[in-house]
Amino acid sequence: MSVTVVGSIAFDAVRTPSGARERMLGGAAVHFSLAASFFDEVRVVGPVGDDFGEAEYAVLHGRGVNTDDIEHVEGGTTFFWSGVYGDNLNSRETLETDLNVFEHFEPKLSQASRAADVLFLANIVPALQLEVRRQCDRARFAALDSMDLWINIAREDLVKAIGSVDCVILNDEEVELLTGRPTVVSGAREILAMGPSAVVVKQGKYGAGIITHEGTFWLPAFPLEQVVDPTGAGDTFAGGFVGYIAAHPDAPIGLELLCRAMAYGSALASFNVEEFGTERVARLTGAEIAARVAELQRITAFTDAPVALR
Ligand code: AMP
């Protein structure tokens, strides 16, 4: 079994209240791959330029990610993104987005990537998400992410792409922008009506919820003493969430499995934000993830006892 992810492979520059990095490995597909690699074989699809070298491949290979479908564009420059975070770390301003090799990207999936059991369409042009979904028509579970840009300029294609997947993973502001609904629950219900059977709503440092026809589930973010860099938290969450589903090929994809997948996504994301870029997840261990999931379970469970209410 394997997971295929298509999306950005990037160099990022970020400034947070904890410090700054001028140039670090990033991109939605990279963050997703590293997280999902703890659960299954991962194949990453995306373009890079001449500046993407051995050191960057080594991070992916260090986690066993299959990079055969990374397309090296001769003479090209890798996608570059830079952003700055506000003091509360939940607000982020994009300073620069240089599409570079991403501008003319046409995903070419190998036979092995097309045969994926599970597919993640990271944040790219919705028309390309649809095209990749068409190529991976045997995937038993497909999920997608998007962003305000595509909601604003390619809504029609995005709605079609949403209709082609099982699960949509968006943040609360994106759900509100896409649907115009004032609450995430009513917005998520409107997205369910577009076709998917589950909608995950990320709420940054406040956690995430999942809305399905079967029911809903909400989980706070793992409480950390210090957050260094939130970049890639959403994609790392998606990697843990989708990876967990990939690791259970025989389990019915119902609310029970999806809730547990949320816990793994949250645990992975909490590690990602402890250091800059991919630094923490690149040297994470399975034992550390298991311990954090157990701690997340402990701090969110309680036993009720009858009390005379008046
Ligand atoms: P997240 O913090 O989960 O939203 O993901 C941030 C990652 O997304 C960074 O590593 C960026 O390289 C990447 N990214 C930022 N803007 C875009 C964009 N317009 N298209 C694709 N990837 C992007």
Tab-separated table of C-alpha atoms and ligand atoms in Angstrom:
chain	number	residue	atom	x	y	z
A	1	MET	CA	0.000	0.000	0.000
A	2	SER	CA	1.195	3.540	-0.554
A	3	VAL	CA	0.297	7.207	-0.272
A	4	THR	CA	0.798	9.643	-3.141
A	5	VAL	CA	0.954	13.382	-2.466
A	6	VAL	CA	1.092	16.135	-5.040
A	7	GLY	CA	1.902	19.703	-4.075
A	8	SER	CA	4.557	22.314	-3.480
A	9	ILE	CA	8.180	21.510	-2.731
A	10	ALA	CA	9.705	24.756	-1.580
A	11	PHE	CA	12.311	26.893	0.014
A	12	ASP	CA	10.711	29.033	2.709
A	13	ALA	CA	11.892	32.147	4.544
A	14	VAL	CA	10.055	32.867	7.780
A	15	ARG	CA	10.161	35.306	10.673
A	16	THR	CA	8.440	34.389	13.926
A	17	PRO	CA	8.685	35.874	17.431
A	18	SER	CA	11.304	33.159	18.154
A	19	GLY	CA	13.655	34.029	15.296
A	20	ALA	CA	14.025	33.726	11.562
A	21	ARG	CA	15.249	31.478	8.782
A	22	GLU	CA	16.383	32.899	5.436
A	23	ARG	CA	15.991	29.692	3.504
A	24	MET	CA	14.763	26.349	4.709
A	25	LEU	CA	13.221	23.265	3.146
A	26	GLY	CA	9.445	23.558	3.032
A	27	GLY	CA	6.412	23.165	0.830
A	28	ALA	CA	3.096	21.512	1.508
A	29	ALA	CA	4.072	18.208	-0.110
A	30	VAL	CA	7.308	18.039	1.886
A	31	HIS	CA	5.645	18.633	5.256
A	32	PHE	CA	2.904	16.163	4.381
A	33	SER	CA	5.363	13.484	3.195
A	34	LEU	CA	7.544	13.612	6.281
A	35	ALA	CA	4.525	13.196	8.560
A	36	ALA	CA	2.833	10.487	6.473
A	37	SER	CA	6.114	8.552	6.214
A	38	PHE	CA	5.594	7.302	9.781
A	39	PHE	CA	2.598	5.268	8.603
A	40	ASP	CA	3.139	4.006	5.059
A	41	GLU	CA	5.279	4.249	1.932
A	42	VAL	CA	4.968	7.798	0.556
A	43	ARG	CA	5.551	8.966	-3.018
A	44	VAL	CA	5.896	12.729	-3.468
A	45	VAL	CA	5.034	14.426	-6.771
A	46	GLY	CA	6.101	18.002	-7.501
A	47	PRO	CA	8.631	20.147	-9.375
A	48	VAL	CA	12.028	21.441	-8.189
A	49	GLY	CA	14.770	23.527	-9.807
A	50	ASP	CA	18.561	23.314	-10.003
A	51	ASP	CA	18.857	24.780	-6.497
A	52	PHE	CA	17.221	21.700	-4.960
A	53	GLY	CA	20.161	19.511	-4.038
A	54	GLU	CA	21.453	16.523	-2.117
A	55	ALA	CA	20.843	18.102	1.294
A	56	GLU	CA	17.130	18.555	0.533
A	57	TYR	CA	16.723	15.064	-0.934
A	58	ALA	CA	18.519	13.699	2.128
A	59	VAL	CA	15.786	15.026	4.437
A	60	LEU	CA	13.117	13.187	2.439
A	61	HIS	CA	15.192	10.038	2.004
A	62	GLY	CA	16.026	10.129	5.717
A	63	ARG	CA	12.350	9.344	6.312
A	64	GLY	CA	12.182	6.852	3.435
A	65	VAL	CA	10.055	9.093	1.200
A	66	ASN	CA	10.093	7.977	-2.437
A	67	THR	CA	11.227	10.931	-4.601
A	68	ASP	CA	11.171	9.224	-8.030
A	69	ASP	CA	8.292	11.484	-9.135
A	70	ILE	CA	9.956	14.738	-8.124
A	71	GLU	CA	10.415	16.493	-11.443
A	72	HIS	CA	13.730	18.316	-11.801
A	73	VAL	CA	13.241	21.235	-14.208
A	74	GLU	CA	16.615	21.948	-15.874
A	75	GLY	CA	17.595	25.596	-15.446
A	76	GLY	CA	14.655	26.220	-13.145
A	77	THR	CA	14.393	27.609	-9.610
A	78	THR	CA	12.431	25.919	-6.835
A	79	PHE	CA	9.174	27.485	-5.558
A	80	PHE	CA	9.920	30.115	-2.891
A	81	TRP	CA	7.594	31.405	-0.196
A	82	SER	CA	8.235	33.840	2.630
A	83	GLY	CA	6.034	34.892	5.506
A	84	VAL	CA	6.003	36.634	8.856
A	85	TYR	CA	3.977	35.658	11.926
A	86	GLY	CA	2.283	37.984	14.390
A	87	ASP	CA	2.974	37.775	18.111
A	88	ASN	CA	0.020	35.430	18.725
A	89	LEU	CA	1.365	33.053	16.029
A	90	ASN	CA	-2.124	32.423	14.625
A	91	SER	CA	-1.928	35.257	12.111
A	92	ARG	CA	0.484	35.095	9.201
A	93	GLU	CA	1.299	37.524	6.424
A	94	THR	CA	2.717	36.252	3.144
A	95	LEU	CA	5.564	38.522	2.044
A	96	GLU	CA	6.557	36.800	-1.185
A	97	THR	CA	5.426	33.906	-3.357
A	98	ASP	CA	7.718	33.072	-6.299
A	99	LEU	CA	6.074	30.259	-8.230
A	100	ASN	CA	9.186	29.600	-10.362
A	101	VAL	CA	9.078	25.959	-11.592
A	102	PHE	CA	5.605	25.638	-10.103
A	103	GLU	CA	4.183	28.108	-12.645
A	104	HIS	CA	4.105	25.655	-15.565
A	105	PHE	CA	3.814	22.496	-13.481
A	106	GLU	CA	1.869	19.664	-15.094
A	107	PRO	CA	1.857	16.654	-12.780
A	108	LYS	CA	3.263	13.553	-14.465
A	109	LEU	CA	2.572	10.559	-12.301
A	110	SER	CA	4.433	7.300	-12.713
A	111	GLN	CA	2.498	4.069	-12.777
A	112	ALA	CA	3.487	3.466	-9.152
A	113	SER	CA	2.175	6.871	-8.018
A	114	ARG	CA	-1.061	6.373	-9.940
A	115	ALA	CA	-1.586	3.068	-8.173
A	116	ALA	CA	-1.706	4.775	-4.761
A	117	ASP	CA	-4.122	3.367	-2.249
A	118	VAL	CA	-4.473	6.785	-0.634
A	119	LEU	CA	-4.088	10.215	-2.280
A	120	PHE	CA	-3.477	13.694	-0.886
A	121	LEU	CA	-3.950	16.706	-3.139
A	122	ALA	CA	-2.065	19.458	-1.346
A	123	ASN	CA	-2.758	23.100	-2.046
A	124	ILE	CA	-2.341	23.572	-5.827
A	125	VAL	CA	-4.486	24.912	-8.700
A	126	PRO	CA	-7.843	23.073	-8.389
A	127	ALA	CA	-7.786	22.073	-12.089
A	128	LEU	CA	-4.516	20.190	-11.438
A	129	GLN	CA	-6.003	18.568	-8.329
A	130	LEU	CA	-8.843	17.283	-10.502
A	131	GLU	CA	-6.393	16.025	-13.125
A	132	VAL	CA	-4.340	14.114	-10.536
A	133	ARG	CA	-7.494	12.707	-8.956
A	134	ARG	CA	-8.472	11.431	-12.424
A	135	GLN	CA	-5.045	9.784	-12.816
A	136	CYS	CA	-5.296	8.131	-9.372
A	137	ASP	CA	-8.780	6.774	-9.855
A	138	ARG	CA	-8.093	3.616	-7.866
A	139	ALA	CA	-7.369	5.383	-4.567
A	140	ARG	CA	-9.750	4.145	-1.879
A	141	PHE	CA	-9.365	7.436	0.033
A	142	ALA	CA	-8.557	10.876	-1.387
A	143	ALA	CA	-8.306	14.159	0.497
A	144	LEU	CA	-7.549	17.715	-0.548
A	145	ASP	CA	-6.401	21.010	0.895
A	146	SER	CA	-6.811	24.459	-0.652
A	147	MET	CA	-6.362	28.141	0.156
A	148	ASP	CA	-8.063	31.547	-0.095
A	149	LEU	CA	-6.392	32.288	-3.460
A	150	TRP	CA	-8.165	29.382	-5.228
A	151	ILE	CA	-11.441	30.016	-3.425
A	152	ASN	CA	-11.305	33.570	-4.793
A	153	ILE	CA	-10.123	32.955	-8.356
A	154	ALA	CA	-11.002	29.328	-9.215
A	155	ARG	CA	-14.071	28.559	-7.144
A	156	GLU	CA	-15.862	26.554	-9.817
A	157	ASP	CA	-12.901	24.200	-10.373
A	158	LEU	CA	-12.380	23.929	-6.629
A	159	VAL	CA	-15.979	22.844	-6.073
A	160	LYS	CA	-15.486	20.181	-8.779
A	161	ALA	CA	-12.254	19.010	-7.114
A	162	ILE	CA	-14.032	18.884	-3.750
A	163	GLY	CA	-16.717	16.745	-5.366
A	164	SER	CA	-14.055	14.256	-6.484
A	165	VAL	CA	-12.560	13.501	-3.038
A	166	ASP	CA	-13.651	11.772	0.161
A	167	CYS	CA	-12.344	14.368	2.569
A	168	VAL	CA	-11.638	18.107	2.530
A	169	ILE	CA	-9.137	19.626	4.963
A	170	LEU	CA	-9.433	23.407	5.318
A	171	ASN	CA	-8.929	25.993	8.014
A	172	ASP	CA	-11.902	27.768	9.555
A	173	GLU	CA	-11.403	30.996	7.577
A	174	GLU	CA	-11.296	29.042	4.311
A	175	VAL	CA	-14.532	27.233	5.170
A	176	GLU	CA	-16.188	30.592	5.861
A	177	LEU	CA	-14.784	32.130	2.646
A	178	LEU	CA	-15.846	29.163	0.508
A	179	THR	CA	-19.377	28.895	1.852
A	180	GLY	CA	-20.202	32.338	3.222
A	181	ARG	CA	-21.611	30.613	6.300
A	182	PRO	CA	-21.067	32.320	9.664
A	183	THR	CA	-20.177	29.132	11.578
A	184	VAL	CA	-17.738	26.363	10.681
A	185	VAL	CA	-20.359	23.696	11.394
A	186	SER	CA	-22.882	25.107	8.917
A	187	GLY	CA	-20.055	25.801	6.435
A	188	ALA	CA	-18.751	22.254	6.726
A	189	ARG	CA	-22.270	20.890	6.164
A	190	GLU	CA	-22.470	22.890	2.958
A	191	ILE	CA	-19.141	21.382	1.839
A	192	LEU	CA	-20.452	17.881	2.638
A	193	ALA	CA	-23.291	18.623	0.231
A	194	MET	CA	-20.644	19.130	-2.522
A	195	GLY	CA	-19.765	15.427	-2.328
A	196	PRO	CA	-17.095	14.462	0.238
A	197	SER	CA	-18.032	12.341	3.221
A	198	ALA	CA	-15.855	14.233	5.724
A	199	VAL	CA	-14.710	17.813	6.286
A	200	VAL	CA	-11.828	18.572	8.620
A	201	VAL	CA	-11.768	22.129	9.927
A	202	LYS	CA	-8.374	23.258	11.242
A	203	GLN	CA	-8.383	26.054	13.803
A	204	GLY	CA	-4.655	26.640	14.189
A	205	LYS	CA	-3.558	26.713	17.795
A	206	TYR	CA	-7.142	25.984	18.900
A	207	GLY	CA	-7.192	22.499	17.366
A	208	ALA	CA	-9.413	20.907	14.748
A	209	GLY	CA	-12.816	19.383	14.207
A	210	ILE	CA	-14.267	16.852	11.809
A	211	ILE	CA	-17.801	16.902	10.459
A	212	THR	CA	-19.284	13.828	8.743
A	213	HIS	CA	-22.797	12.573	8.040
A	214	GLU	CA	-22.234	10.178	10.950
A	215	GLY	CA	-21.386	12.819	13.543
A	216	THR	CA	-18.719	15.317	14.626
A	217	PHE	CA	-15.574	15.278	16.753
A	218	TRP	CA	-13.395	18.099	18.085
A	219	LEU	CA	-9.872	17.974	19.451
A	220	PRO	CA	-7.790	20.792	20.960
A	221	ALA	CA	-4.244	21.340	19.758
A	222	PHE	CA	-1.660	19.686	22.016
A	223	PRO	CA	-0.797	22.371	24.589
A	224	LEU	CA	2.847	23.372	24.171
A	225	GLU	CA	4.961	25.643	26.370
A	226	GLN	CA	6.550	27.227	23.320
A	227	VAL	CA	5.765	27.398	19.608
A	228	VAL	CA	8.705	28.342	17.395
A	229	ASP	CA	7.368	28.193	13.828
A	230	PRO	CA	3.834	27.191	12.731
A	231	THR	CA	4.827	26.863	9.039
A	232	GLY	CA	3.640	23.569	7.645
A	233	ALA	CA	1.528	22.669	10.683
A	234	GLY	CA	-1.557	22.188	8.510
A	235	ASP	CA	0.233	19.929	6.041
A	236	THR	CA	1.907	17.981	8.839
A	237	PHE	CA	-1.522	17.508	10.429
A	238	ALA	CA	-2.794	16.259	7.053
A	239	GLY	CA	0.177	13.876	6.781
A	240	GLY	CA	-0.542	12.336	10.175
A	241	PHE	CA	-4.302	12.211	9.546
A	242	VAL	CA	-4.142	10.743	6.028
A	243	GLY	CA	-1.169	8.518	6.939
A	244	TYR	CA	-3.113	6.953	9.793
A	245	ILE	CA	-5.967	6.106	7.416
A	246	ALA	CA	-3.449	4.630	4.930
A	247	ALA	CA	-2.042	2.427	7.691
A	248	HIS	CA	-5.494	0.832	8.187
A	249	PRO	CA	-6.396	-0.565	4.758
A	250	ASP	CA	-8.967	-2.976	6.131
A	251	ALA	CA	-10.749	-0.629	8.533
A	252	PRO	CA	-14.020	0.994	7.467
A	253	ILE	CA	-13.468	4.726	6.972
A	254	GLY	CA	-16.019	5.871	9.530
A	255	LEU	CA	-16.004	8.412	12.332
A	256	GLU	CA	-14.191	6.066	14.735
A	257	LEU	CA	-11.146	5.721	12.463
A	258	LEU	CA	-11.262	9.396	11.468
A	259	CYS	CA	-11.227	10.519	15.129
A	260	ARG	CA	-8.110	8.476	15.836
A	261	ALA	CA	-6.539	9.812	12.634
A	262	MET	CA	-7.222	13.345	13.949
A	263	ALA	CA	-5.285	12.555	17.126
A	264	TYR	CA	-2.247	11.411	15.119
A	265	GLY	CA	-2.496	14.476	12.871
A	266	SER	CA	-2.618	16.757	15.916
A	267	ALA	CA	0.322	15.010	17.576
A	268	LEU	CA	2.468	15.279	14.436
A	269	ALA	CA	1.536	18.957	13.952
A	270	SER	CA	2.472	19.736	17.550
A	271	PHE	CA	5.999	18.442	16.947
A	272	ASN	CA	6.292	20.359	13.680
A	273	VAL	CA	5.754	23.737	15.358
A	274	GLU	CA	8.384	23.152	18.049
A	275	GLU	CA	11.204	24.066	15.661
A	276	PHE	CA	11.657	25.802	12.298
A	277	GLY	CA	10.494	24.163	9.070
A	278	THR	CA	11.065	20.420	8.894
A	279	GLU	CA	13.769	20.370	11.593
A	280	ARG	CA	11.781	18.643	14.340
A	281	VAL	CA	9.788	16.143	12.290
A	282	ALA	CA	12.899	15.073	10.352
A	283	ARG	CA	14.386	13.603	13.554
A	284	LEU	CA	11.160	12.534	15.229
A	285	THR	CA	10.647	8.921	16.320
A	286	GLY	CA	7.592	6.691	16.308
A	287	ALA	CA	7.911	6.292	20.081
A	288	GLU	CA	7.693	10.072	20.569
A	289	ILE	CA	4.534	10.212	18.440
A	290	ALA	CA	2.917	7.349	20.347
A	291	ALA	CA	3.719	9.011	23.675
A	292	ARG	CA	2.205	12.311	22.578
A	293	VAL	CA	-0.960	10.659	21.285
A	294	ALA	CA	-1.308	8.892	24.654
A	295	GLU	CA	-0.840	12.227	26.438
A	296	LEU	CA	-3.376	13.892	24.139
A	297	GLN	CA	-5.840	11.141	24.992
A	298	ARG	CA	-5.184	11.565	28.729
A	299	ILE	CA	-5.682	15.333	28.743
A	300	THR	CA	-8.882	15.261	26.687
A	301	ALA	CA	-10.727	12.369	28.384
A	302	PHE	CA	-12.708	12.671	31.576
A	303	THR	CA	-15.154	10.541	33.498
A	304	ASP	CA	-18.385	12.190	34.425
A	305	ALA	CA	-20.029	11.472	37.768
A	306	PRO	CA	-23.657	12.153	38.604
A	307	VAL	CA	-24.302	15.370	40.473
A	308	ALA	CA	-27.560	16.844	41.665
A	309	LEU	CA	-28.076	19.768	39.281
A	310	ARG	CA	-30.391	22.545	40.444
B	1	AMP	P1	0.855	25.633	6.093
B	1	AMP	O1	1.613	26.379	7.145
B	1	AMP	O2	0.429	24.270	6.497
B	1	AMP	O3	-0.230	26.454	5.480
B	1	AMP	O4	1.884	25.349	4.883
B	1	AMP	C1	2.921	26.227	4.577
B	1	AMP	C2	3.697	25.660	3.405
B	1	AMP	O5	2.928	25.869	2.206
B	1	AMP	C3	5.026	26.359	3.221
B	1	AMP	O6	6.082	25.418	3.392
B	1	AMP	C4	4.990	26.942	1.811
B	1	AMP	O7	6.126	26.621	1.063
B	1	AMP	C5	3.760	26.352	1.158
B	1	AMP	N1	2.996	27.351	0.409
B	1	AMP	C6	2.802	28.658	0.727
B	1	AMP	N2	2.061	29.285	-0.225
B	1	AMP	C7	1.786	28.350	-1.179
B	1	AMP	C8	1.065	28.368	-2.435
B	1	AMP	N3	0.508	29.491	-2.927
B	1	AMP	N4	0.969	27.208	-3.129
B	1	AMP	C9	1.528	26.083	-2.650
B	1	AMP	N5	2.238	26.005	-1.500
B	1	AMP	C10	2.366	27.117	-0.757
